[in-house]
């Protein structure tokens, strides 16, 4: 039985218990008709509780049998009153009270509460920010965990919605997916909802449907939990210059609307608190206590996924192996080339020149090194919306690279495979760098100024 259902049953029993006192008074005063009407209300309440228990626990549950005994006692008292038989008010009250206490004790002790937890990823490539939490919930015998991928839209420059995307078919085989149209949030009211999209209407490039904004989801649960889809470079609470450059990650709608926010470290928690105290212009002890209880520095599930993904367990596509393997069957060194949205937006054509240069270098050395190019999954939507002319040139570059076939192009949702498979990282600064650092493998940052 769900927590909310058990609370509903407990509240009904509490109301029934209150009615017993009034029934006692009516019988003592000779107000038989009023007493009979209240008895009928108690009987209906008992039936409602019994039906709820049958639906969740089964018809043979012991609490159902005790409710049947209670309803039988009500029937007998009601019959005696309707037949104008003499009825002792104290005895009637005592009988009903004894029967109801047994029901209450059974409800408390014989019916365990099951949690229902919902996970709402939107991009499959960001599922790793929720996956380890889902796995823990899924393994809990007293928890029903639902993964409900939600759609998202590309946005036009004027903010209107363009193309809709749904990636529910891109999750690991062992992750059961529920269609978002099939889950009734209002009826089910999950005990907790986990999200990784913090922006609501504030993202210029993409948007989930307004129903799935954090502002709306909080209406359907008692615990809305936001876990960022990204990992930031670690910052100390006294590094004001660095904090200034990441404030926009903190002051998002989900951080304000969620009941709990899980961040990557204790230091990052203190940074969040500092930014939020300043953003709300409230530095009172009460405000600090509020944010301290709300922001949890428990670590990022993205790092859990990196550490649990082993190279020997990977399923590697055959077309990748054609690039990776040498003629003698040994493997080339694999370089993970990561290109970010931010670098393209900042450097524009200069960034494209850099990418052409990098691809040329790796092409010349393709007999010894395999390039695994994995661009940020939102590059297409971002460039089409914010740099449409640059997008055409970028798209031409990608198509040429893929057509030539000498390197790997990874546009899958599984970044952890690329991290585990590769021998070193080269590319832009992004949250992938923070993840890659956990492997201990070499990292080299891309410098857009170097093209020769």
Short mmCIF file of C-alpha atoms in Angstrom, two decimals:
data_model
loop_
_atom_site.label_atom_id
_atom_site.label_comp_id
_atom_site.label_asym_id
_atom_site.label_seq_id
_atom_site.Cartn_x
_atom_site.Cartn_y
_atom_site.Cartn_z
CA UNK A 1 0.00 0.00 0.00
CA UNK A 2 1.22 3.45 -0.87
CA UNK A 3 1.93 5.95 1.89
CA UNK A 4 -0.84 8.29 0.73
CA UNK A 5 -3.32 5.40 0.65
CA UNK A 6 -2.44 4.32 4.16
CA UNK A 7 -2.80 7.89 5.38
CA UNK A 8 -6.22 8.04 3.71
CA UNK A 9 -7.29 4.84 5.47
CA UNK A 10 -5.98 6.11 8.83
CA UNK A 11 -7.88 9.37 8.39
CA UNK A 12 -11.13 7.53 7.62
CA UNK A 13 -10.72 5.40 10.74
CA UNK A 14 -10.07 8.52 12.79
CA UNK A 15 -13.31 10.07 11.52
CA UNK A 16 -15.19 6.84 12.27
CA UNK A 17 -13.82 6.85 15.81
CA UNK A 18 -15.04 10.42 16.33
CA UNK A 19 -18.48 9.38 15.10
CA UNK A 20 -18.66 6.66 17.78
CA UNK A 21 -18.79 9.31 20.51
CA UNK A 22 -21.68 11.07 18.77
CA UNK A 23 -23.53 7.77 18.28
CA UNK A 24 -23.20 7.10 22.01
CA UNK A 25 -24.74 10.50 22.78
CA UNK A 26 -27.62 10.03 20.33
CA UNK A 27 -28.51 6.61 21.73
CA UNK A 28 -28.38 7.97 25.28
CA UNK A 29 -30.65 10.87 24.29
CA UNK A 30 -33.08 8.62 22.47
CA UNK A 31 -32.27 10.24 19.11
CA UNK A 32 -32.48 6.89 17.36
CA UNK A 33 -32.79 8.21 13.80
CA UNK A 34 -29.65 10.33 14.11
CA UNK A 35 -27.77 7.40 15.64
CA UNK A 36 -28.83 5.11 12.77
CA UNK A 37 -27.72 7.63 10.15
CA UNK A 38 -24.28 7.92 11.75
CA UNK A 39 -24.02 4.13 11.96
CA UNK A 40 -24.70 3.97 8.23
CA UNK A 41 -21.94 6.54 7.64
CA UNK A 42 -19.53 4.46 9.74
CA UNK A 43 -20.49 1.35 7.78
CA UNK A 44 -19.81 3.15 4.47
CA UNK A 45 -16.48 4.37 5.82
CA UNK A 46 -15.54 0.83 6.85
CA UNK A 47 -16.47 -0.47 3.39
CA UNK A 48 -14.35 2.23 1.75
CA UNK A 49 -11.32 1.29 3.85
CA UNK A 50 -11.92 -2.41 3.18
CA UNK A 51 -12.14 -1.85 -0.57
CA UNK A 52 -8.90 0.12 -0.52
CA UNK A 53 -7.13 -2.67 1.35
CA UNK A 54 -8.55 -5.36 -0.94
CA UNK A 55 -7.30 -3.47 -3.99
CA UNK A 56 -3.78 -3.08 -2.63
CA UNK A 57 -3.29 -6.09 -0.35
CA UNK A 58 -5.81 -8.66 -1.55
CA UNK A 59 -9.24 -9.81 -0.36
CA UNK A 60 -7.82 -12.28 2.16
CA UNK A 61 -5.82 -9.73 4.13
CA UNK A 62 -6.46 -9.99 7.92
CA UNK A 63 -7.42 -6.32 8.17
CA UNK A 64 -10.29 -6.95 5.74
CA UNK A 65 -11.64 -9.71 8.01
CA UNK A 66 -11.48 -7.37 11.03
CA UNK A 67 -13.34 -4.69 9.08
CA UNK A 68 -16.02 -7.24 8.24
CA UNK A 69 -16.39 -7.98 11.98
CA UNK A 70 -16.65 -4.25 12.65
CA UNK A 71 -19.32 -3.81 9.98
CA UNK A 72 -21.25 -6.77 11.36
CA UNK A 73 -21.27 -5.10 14.80
CA UNK A 74 -22.61 -1.91 13.24
CA UNK A 75 -25.31 -3.89 11.46
CA UNK A 76 -26.46 -5.56 14.67
CA UNK A 77 -26.63 -2.26 16.57
CA UNK A 78 -28.46 -0.62 13.66
CA UNK A 79 -30.93 -3.54 13.50
CA UNK A 80 -31.64 -3.39 17.22
CA UNK A 81 -32.34 0.32 16.98
CA UNK A 82 -34.55 -0.07 13.92
CA UNK A 83 -36.51 -2.85 15.70
CA UNK A 84 -36.98 -0.51 18.68
CA UNK A 85 -35.08 -2.85 20.97
CA UNK A 86 -33.51 -1.43 24.09
CA UNK A 87 -29.85 -0.55 23.49
CA UNK A 88 -27.32 0.46 26.15
CA UNK A 89 -25.35 3.39 24.79
CA UNK A 90 -22.17 2.54 26.74
CA UNK A 91 -22.22 -1.10 25.64
CA UNK A 92 -22.74 -0.12 21.99
CA UNK A 93 -19.89 2.38 22.18
CA UNK A 94 -17.58 -0.11 23.88
CA UNK A 95 -18.33 -2.83 21.29
CA UNK A 96 -17.65 -0.52 18.34
CA UNK A 97 -14.51 0.82 19.99
CA UNK A 98 -13.10 -2.66 20.61
CA UNK A 99 -13.73 -3.73 17.03
CA UNK A 100 -12.24 -0.55 15.58
CA UNK A 101 -9.09 -0.76 17.73
CA UNK A 102 -8.36 -4.17 16.22
CA UNK A 103 -8.75 -2.70 12.74
CA UNK A 104 -6.47 0.23 13.57
CA UNK A 105 -3.77 -2.03 15.02
CA UNK A 106 -3.92 -4.34 12.02
CA UNK A 107 -3.70 -1.41 9.61
CA UNK A 108 -0.65 -0.14 11.48
CA UNK A 109 1.19 -3.45 11.92
CA UNK A 110 0.05 -5.74 9.12
CA UNK A 111 0.21 -3.35 6.16
CA UNK A 112 3.60 -2.12 5.06
CA UNK A 113 4.01 1.08 3.10
CA UNK A 114 5.37 0.83 -0.44
CA UNK A 115 7.15 3.80 -1.93
CA UNK A 116 6.46 4.83 -5.50
CA UNK A 117 9.29 6.77 -7.09
CA UNK A 118 9.33 8.27 -10.58
CA UNK A 119 12.39 9.21 -12.63
CA UNK A 120 11.86 11.69 -15.47
CA UNK A 121 14.90 11.82 -17.76
CA UNK A 122 14.49 13.65 -21.04
CA UNK A 123 17.72 13.06 -22.97
CA UNK A 124 18.90 9.45 -22.83
CA UNK A 125 22.51 10.63 -22.84
CA UNK A 126 21.86 12.27 -19.47
CA UNK A 127 20.33 9.17 -17.90
CA UNK A 128 23.60 8.50 -16.06
CA UNK A 129 22.80 11.42 -13.75
CA UNK A 130 19.88 9.41 -12.35
CA UNK A 131 20.78 5.79 -13.04
CA UNK A 132 22.49 4.74 -9.80
CA UNK A 133 19.66 6.26 -7.76
CA UNK A 134 17.12 4.36 -9.86
CA UNK A 135 19.05 1.11 -9.44
CA UNK A 136 19.05 1.50 -5.66
CA UNK A 137 15.30 2.23 -5.65
CA UNK A 138 14.60 -0.62 -8.04
CA UNK A 139 16.41 -3.10 -5.78
CA UNK A 140 14.42 -2.02 -2.71
CA UNK A 141 11.66 -4.64 -2.18
CA UNK A 142 9.39 -1.96 -0.68
CA UNK A 143 9.73 0.48 -3.58
CA UNK A 144 8.16 0.66 -7.02
CA UNK A 145 10.47 2.65 -9.28
CA UNK A 146 9.29 3.94 -12.66
CA UNK A 147 11.53 5.31 -15.42
CA UNK A 148 9.40 7.62 -17.53
CA UNK A 149 11.39 9.30 -20.32
CA UNK A 150 9.72 12.54 -21.30
CA UNK A 151 9.80 14.30 -24.68
CA UNK A 152 11.54 17.56 -25.38
CA UNK A 153 11.30 20.19 -28.10
CA UNK A 154 13.86 22.16 -30.02
CA UNK A 155 13.07 25.87 -29.79
CA UNK A 156 12.98 28.52 -32.47
CA UNK A 157 14.84 31.79 -31.92
CA UNK A 158 11.51 33.39 -30.86
CA UNK A 159 11.07 30.75 -28.12
CA UNK A 160 8.32 28.77 -29.85
CA UNK A 161 8.52 24.99 -29.99
CA UNK A 162 9.84 23.29 -33.11
CA UNK A 163 10.58 19.59 -33.50
CA UNK A 164 9.65 17.14 -30.73
CA UNK A 165 12.07 14.38 -29.68
CA UNK A 166 11.39 11.27 -27.62
CA UNK A 167 14.27 8.97 -26.71
CA UNK A 168 12.44 6.27 -24.75
CA UNK A 169 13.91 3.57 -27.00
CA UNK A 170 17.52 4.49 -26.21
CA UNK A 171 17.77 3.25 -22.62
CA UNK A 172 19.71 0.16 -21.47
CA UNK A 173 17.91 -3.15 -21.96
CA UNK A 174 17.63 -3.72 -18.20
CA UNK A 175 15.83 -0.41 -17.63
CA UNK A 176 12.06 -0.88 -18.01
CA UNK A 177 10.50 2.21 -19.55
CA UNK A 178 6.98 3.51 -18.90
CA UNK A 179 5.35 5.73 -21.54
CA UNK A 180 4.76 9.23 -20.24
CA UNK A 181 1.20 9.22 -21.61
CA UNK A 182 0.34 6.13 -19.56
CA UNK A 183 1.26 7.41 -16.09
CA UNK A 184 -1.43 9.42 -14.29
CA UNK A 185 0.46 11.78 -11.98
CA UNK A 186 -2.69 13.26 -10.45
CA UNK A 187 -4.12 9.87 -9.56
CA UNK A 188 -0.91 8.15 -8.47
CA UNK A 189 0.87 11.03 -6.73
CA UNK A 190 4.30 9.39 -6.46
CA UNK A 191 6.15 9.69 -3.17
CA UNK A 192 9.14 11.18 -4.98
CA UNK A 193 9.93 12.49 -8.46
CA UNK A 194 13.53 12.77 -9.68
CA UNK A 195 14.44 15.19 -12.48
CA UNK A 196 17.67 16.32 -14.14
CA UNK A 197 16.33 19.19 -16.28
CA UNK A 198 16.51 22.39 -14.20
CA UNK A 199 15.39 25.02 -16.70
CA UNK A 200 11.59 24.96 -17.06
CA UNK A 201 10.93 27.72 -19.61
CA UNK A 202 14.39 29.30 -19.27
CA UNK A 203 16.36 27.20 -21.78
CA UNK A 204 16.83 29.03 -25.09
CA UNK A 205 17.55 25.87 -27.09
CA UNK A 206 15.28 23.07 -25.87
CA UNK A 207 12.30 22.62 -23.57
CA UNK A 208 10.36 19.78 -22.04
CA UNK A 209 6.56 20.14 -22.18
CA UNK A 210 5.28 22.64 -19.59
CA UNK A 211 3.54 19.85 -17.65
CA UNK A 212 7.02 18.55 -16.76
CA UNK A 213 8.37 21.89 -15.54
CA UNK A 214 9.55 21.63 -11.94
CA UNK A 215 7.05 24.35 -11.03
CA UNK A 216 4.21 22.04 -12.08
CA UNK A 217 5.61 18.67 -10.97
CA UNK A 218 5.84 19.80 -7.35
CA UNK A 219 2.01 19.76 -7.28
CA UNK A 220 2.00 15.98 -7.72
CA UNK A 221 4.48 14.81 -5.10
CA UNK A 222 5.66 15.55 -1.58
CA UNK A 223 9.31 15.24 -2.63
CA UNK A 224 10.66 16.67 -5.86
CA UNK A 225 14.38 15.91 -6.20
CA UNK A 226 16.66 17.64 -8.69
CA UNK A 227 20.02 16.09 -9.61
CA UNK A 228 22.06 18.10 -12.16
CA UNK A 229 22.78 16.38 -15.47
CA UNK A 230 26.25 17.95 -15.46
CA UNK A 231 29.37 17.95 -13.30
CA UNK A 232 31.24 21.20 -12.75
CA UNK A 233 34.90 21.69 -11.99
CA UNK A 234 35.33 21.68 -8.23
CA UNK A 235 35.19 25.12 -6.63
CA UNK A 236 35.94 26.18 -3.07
CA UNK A 237 33.40 28.44 -1.33
CA UNK A 238 35.96 31.27 -1.11
CA UNK A 239 36.83 31.30 -4.85
CA UNK A 240 34.61 34.25 -5.69
CA UNK A 241 35.90 34.77 -9.24
CA UNK A 242 35.20 31.16 -10.22
CA UNK A 243 31.82 31.22 -8.48
CA UNK A 244 30.82 34.25 -10.53
CA UNK A 245 31.21 32.20 -13.71
CA UNK A 246 28.93 29.35 -12.58
CA UNK A 247 26.07 31.16 -10.84
CA UNK A 248 23.75 30.51 -13.77
CA UNK A 249 23.94 26.79 -13.02
CA UNK A 250 22.62 27.45 -9.51
CA UNK A 251 19.85 29.99 -9.97
CA UNK A 252 17.62 27.77 -12.09
CA UNK A 253 13.91 27.08 -11.51
CA UNK A 254 14.45 23.48 -10.37
CA UNK A 255 16.84 24.54 -7.60
CA UNK A 256 14.16 26.82 -6.19
CA UNK A 257 11.20 24.49 -6.80
CA UNK A 258 12.67 21.15 -5.71
CA UNK A 259 12.40 19.85 -2.16
CA UNK A 260 15.92 18.43 -2.36
CA UNK A 261 18.87 19.20 -4.65
CA UNK A 262 21.72 16.68 -4.87
CA UNK A 263 25.09 18.14 -5.90
CA UNK A 264 28.49 16.60 -6.57
CA UNK A 265 30.37 17.40 -3.35
CA UNK A 266 30.24 19.12 0.03
CA UNK A 267 32.26 22.04 -1.33
CA UNK A 268 29.78 22.44 -4.19
CA UNK A 269 26.95 22.40 -1.66
CA UNK A 270 28.53 25.33 0.18
CA UNK A 271 28.98 27.17 -3.14
CA UNK A 272 25.30 26.64 -3.95
CA UNK A 273 24.27 27.94 -0.54
CA UNK A 274 26.47 31.02 -0.93
CA UNK A 275 25.04 31.82 -4.37
CA UNK A 276 21.45 31.25 -3.26
CA UNK A 277 21.77 33.43 -0.15
CA UNK A 278 23.07 36.23 -2.37
CA UNK A 279 20.46 35.63 -5.09
CA UNK A 280 17.58 35.84 -2.60
CA UNK A 281 19.23 38.68 -0.66
CA UNK A 282 18.50 36.80 2.53
CA UNK A 283 21.43 35.91 4.78
CA UNK A 284 19.49 35.16 7.94
CA UNK A 285 20.16 32.05 10.02
CA UNK A 286 16.75 30.71 8.99
CA UNK A 287 17.59 31.10 5.29
CA UNK A 288 20.96 29.43 5.73
CA UNK A 289 19.32 26.55 7.61
CA UNK A 290 16.72 26.18 4.84
CA UNK A 291 19.31 25.89 2.07
CA UNK A 292 21.58 23.72 4.18
CA UNK A 293 18.78 21.18 4.62
CA UNK A 294 17.68 21.40 0.99
CA UNK A 295 21.05 21.12 -0.79
CA UNK A 296 22.72 17.74 -0.31
CA UNK A 297 26.39 17.25 -1.19
CA UNK A 298 26.06 13.51 -1.70
CA UNK A 299 27.98 13.19 -4.98
CA UNK A 300 26.88 12.80 -8.59
CA UNK A 301 25.42 9.53 -9.93
CA UNK A 302 27.32 10.33 -13.14
CA UNK A 303 30.54 9.40 -11.36
CA UNK A 304 28.95 6.19 -10.08
CA UNK A 305 28.26 5.24 -13.69
CA UNK A 306 31.79 6.05 -14.86
CA UNK A 307 33.36 3.91 -12.16
CA UNK A 308 31.01 0.97 -12.73
CA UNK A 309 31.46 0.84 -16.53
CA UNK A 310 34.22 -1.62 -17.40
CA UNK A 311 35.96 -1.82 -20.79
CA UNK A 312 35.80 -5.62 -20.85
CA UNK A 313 32.01 -5.57 -20.48
CA UNK A 314 31.32 -3.20 -23.37
CA UNK A 315 29.44 -4.16 -26.49
CA UNK A 316 31.44 -2.50 -29.25
CA UNK A 317 29.75 -1.94 -32.64
CA UNK A 318 31.33 -3.84 -35.52
CA UNK A 319 31.85 -0.64 -37.52
CA UNK A 320 33.86 0.75 -34.59
CA UNK A 321 36.05 -2.34 -34.47
CA UNK A 322 36.92 -1.83 -38.13
CA UNK A 323 38.44 1.51 -37.14
CA UNK A 324 40.03 0.31 -33.89
CA UNK A 325 41.71 -2.93 -34.97
CA UNK A 326 45.04 -3.07 -36.78
CA UNK A 327 45.65 -5.67 -39.53
CA UNK A 328 47.35 -7.96 -36.96
CA UNK A 329 44.30 -7.86 -34.65
CA UNK A 330 45.84 -5.58 -32.01
CA UNK A 331 44.14 -2.32 -31.08
CA UNK A 332 45.17 1.20 -31.89
CA UNK A 333 45.23 3.80 -29.15
CA UNK A 334 41.74 5.31 -28.92
CA UNK A 335 41.37 9.06 -28.36
CA UNK A 336 38.06 10.43 -27.12
CA UNK A 337 37.56 13.74 -28.96
CA UNK A 338 34.89 15.80 -27.22
CA UNK A 339 33.53 19.01 -28.75
CA UNK A 340 31.20 21.24 -26.78
CA UNK A 341 28.34 23.60 -27.50
CA UNK A 342 30.00 26.45 -25.62
CA UNK A 343 33.17 26.41 -27.70
CA UNK A 344 31.23 26.63 -30.96
CA UNK A 345 29.07 29.48 -29.68
CA UNK A 346 32.10 31.36 -28.38
CA UNK A 347 34.51 30.89 -31.30
CA UNK A 348 32.16 30.34 -34.26
CA UNK A 349 34.07 29.84 -37.56
CA UNK A 350 37.38 29.77 -35.72
CA UNK A 351 36.21 26.69 -33.85
CA UNK A 352 35.30 25.00 -37.12
CA UNK A 353 38.79 25.73 -38.43
CA UNK A 354 40.23 24.14 -35.31
CA UNK A 355 38.07 21.05 -35.74
CA UNK A 356 39.11 20.68 -39.39
CA UNK A 357 42.73 20.91 -38.30
CA UNK A 358 42.28 18.30 -35.55
CA UNK A 359 40.49 15.88 -37.85
CA UNK A 360 43.25 16.29 -40.41
CA UNK A 361 45.96 15.43 -37.85
CA UNK A 362 44.14 12.32 -36.69
CA UNK A 363 43.43 11.27 -40.27
CA UNK A 364 47.17 11.38 -41.05
CA UNK A 365 47.84 9.15 -38.01
CA UNK A 366 44.88 6.82 -38.43
CA UNK A 367 47.08 3.72 -38.76
CA UNK A 368 48.22 4.06 -35.15
CA UNK A 369 45.44 6.08 -33.48
CA UNK A 370 41.67 5.68 -33.64
CA UNK A 371 39.66 8.87 -33.18
CA UNK A 372 36.37 8.56 -31.32
CA UNK A 373 34.60 11.86 -31.94
CA UNK A 374 31.67 12.47 -29.65
CA UNK A 375 30.10 15.94 -29.96
CA UNK A 376 27.77 17.33 -27.32
CA UNK A 377 24.27 15.89 -27.96
CA UNK A 378 22.67 19.34 -28.08
CA UNK A 379 24.97 20.85 -30.71
CA UNK A 380 22.45 20.37 -33.52
CA UNK A 381 19.52 21.95 -31.67
CA UNK A 382 21.69 24.78 -30.34
CA UNK A 383 23.33 25.67 -33.63
CA UNK A 384 20.09 25.51 -35.62
CA UNK A 385 18.48 27.87 -33.11
CA UNK A 386 21.35 30.26 -32.38
CA UNK A 387 23.86 29.93 -35.28
CA UNK A 388 21.90 28.63 -38.30
CA UNK A 389 24.55 29.59 -40.89
CA UNK A 390 27.36 28.07 -38.85
CA UNK A 391 25.27 24.93 -38.44
CA UNK A 392 25.33 24.31 -42.19
CA UNK A 393 29.13 24.42 -42.26
CA UNK A 394 29.37 22.24 -39.13
CA UNK A 395 26.93 19.71 -40.56
CA UNK A 396 28.97 19.51 -43.77
CA UNK A 397 32.10 18.83 -41.70
CA UNK A 398 30.36 16.02 -39.80
CA UNK A 399 28.96 14.42 -42.95
CA UNK A 400 32.37 14.43 -44.64
CA UNK A 401 33.98 12.83 -41.60
CA UNK A 402 31.36 10.11 -41.42
CA UNK A 403 31.44 9.43 -45.14
CA UNK A 404 35.22 8.98 -45.15
CA UNK A 405 34.88 6.31 -42.47
CA UNK A 406 38.42 6.45 -41.04
CA UNK A 407 37.22 7.49 -37.56
CA UNK A 408 34.37 6.75 -35.15
CA UNK A 409 31.44 9.14 -34.81
CA UNK A 410 29.58 8.52 -31.56
CA UNK A 411 26.14 10.13 -31.41
CA UNK A 412 24.73 7.48 -29.09
CA UNK A 413 23.27 8.21 -25.66
CA UNK A 414 26.09 6.33 -23.88
CA UNK A 415 28.96 8.66 -22.98
CA UNK A 416 30.25 6.17 -20.40
CA UNK A 417 31.07 3.67 -23.14
CA UNK A 418 33.29 6.26 -24.82
CA UNK A 419 35.01 7.06 -21.53
CA UNK A 420 35.68 3.40 -20.69
CA UNK A 421 36.76 2.43 -24.23
CA UNK A 422 39.19 5.27 -24.90
CA UNK A 423 42.81 5.53 -23.78
CA UNK A 424 42.95 9.32 -23.48
CA UNK A 425 40.80 12.44 -23.71
CA UNK A 426 41.27 15.40 -26.02
CA UNK A 427 38.81 18.24 -26.46
CA UNK A 428 36.89 21.09 -24.89
CA UNK A 429 36.27 21.75 -21.25
CA UNK A 430 32.95 20.30 -20.12
CA UNK A 431 31.44 18.09 -17.45
CA UNK A 432 32.85 15.13 -19.39
CA UNK A 433 36.32 16.23 -18.24
CA UNK A 434 35.27 15.92 -14.60
CA UNK A 435 33.97 12.42 -15.33
CA UNK A 436 37.09 11.43 -17.27
CA UNK A 437 39.33 12.49 -14.40
CA UNK A 438 37.88 9.62 -12.36
CA UNK A 439 39.54 7.12 -14.73
CA UNK A 440 43.08 8.37 -14.15
CA UNK A 441 43.71 8.33 -17.91
CA UNK A 442 45.48 11.23 -19.73
CA UNK A 443 43.54 14.41 -20.49
CA UNK A 444 44.58 17.16 -22.94
CA UNK A 445 42.49 20.27 -23.39
CA UNK A 446 41.85 21.68 -26.85
CA UNK A 447 43.22 25.14 -27.61
CA UNK A 448 41.29 26.81 -30.40
CA UNK A 449 44.21 29.16 -31.12
CA UNK A 450 46.51 26.31 -32.20
CA UNK A 451 45.84 25.28 -35.81
CA UNK A 452 49.33 24.56 -37.07
#
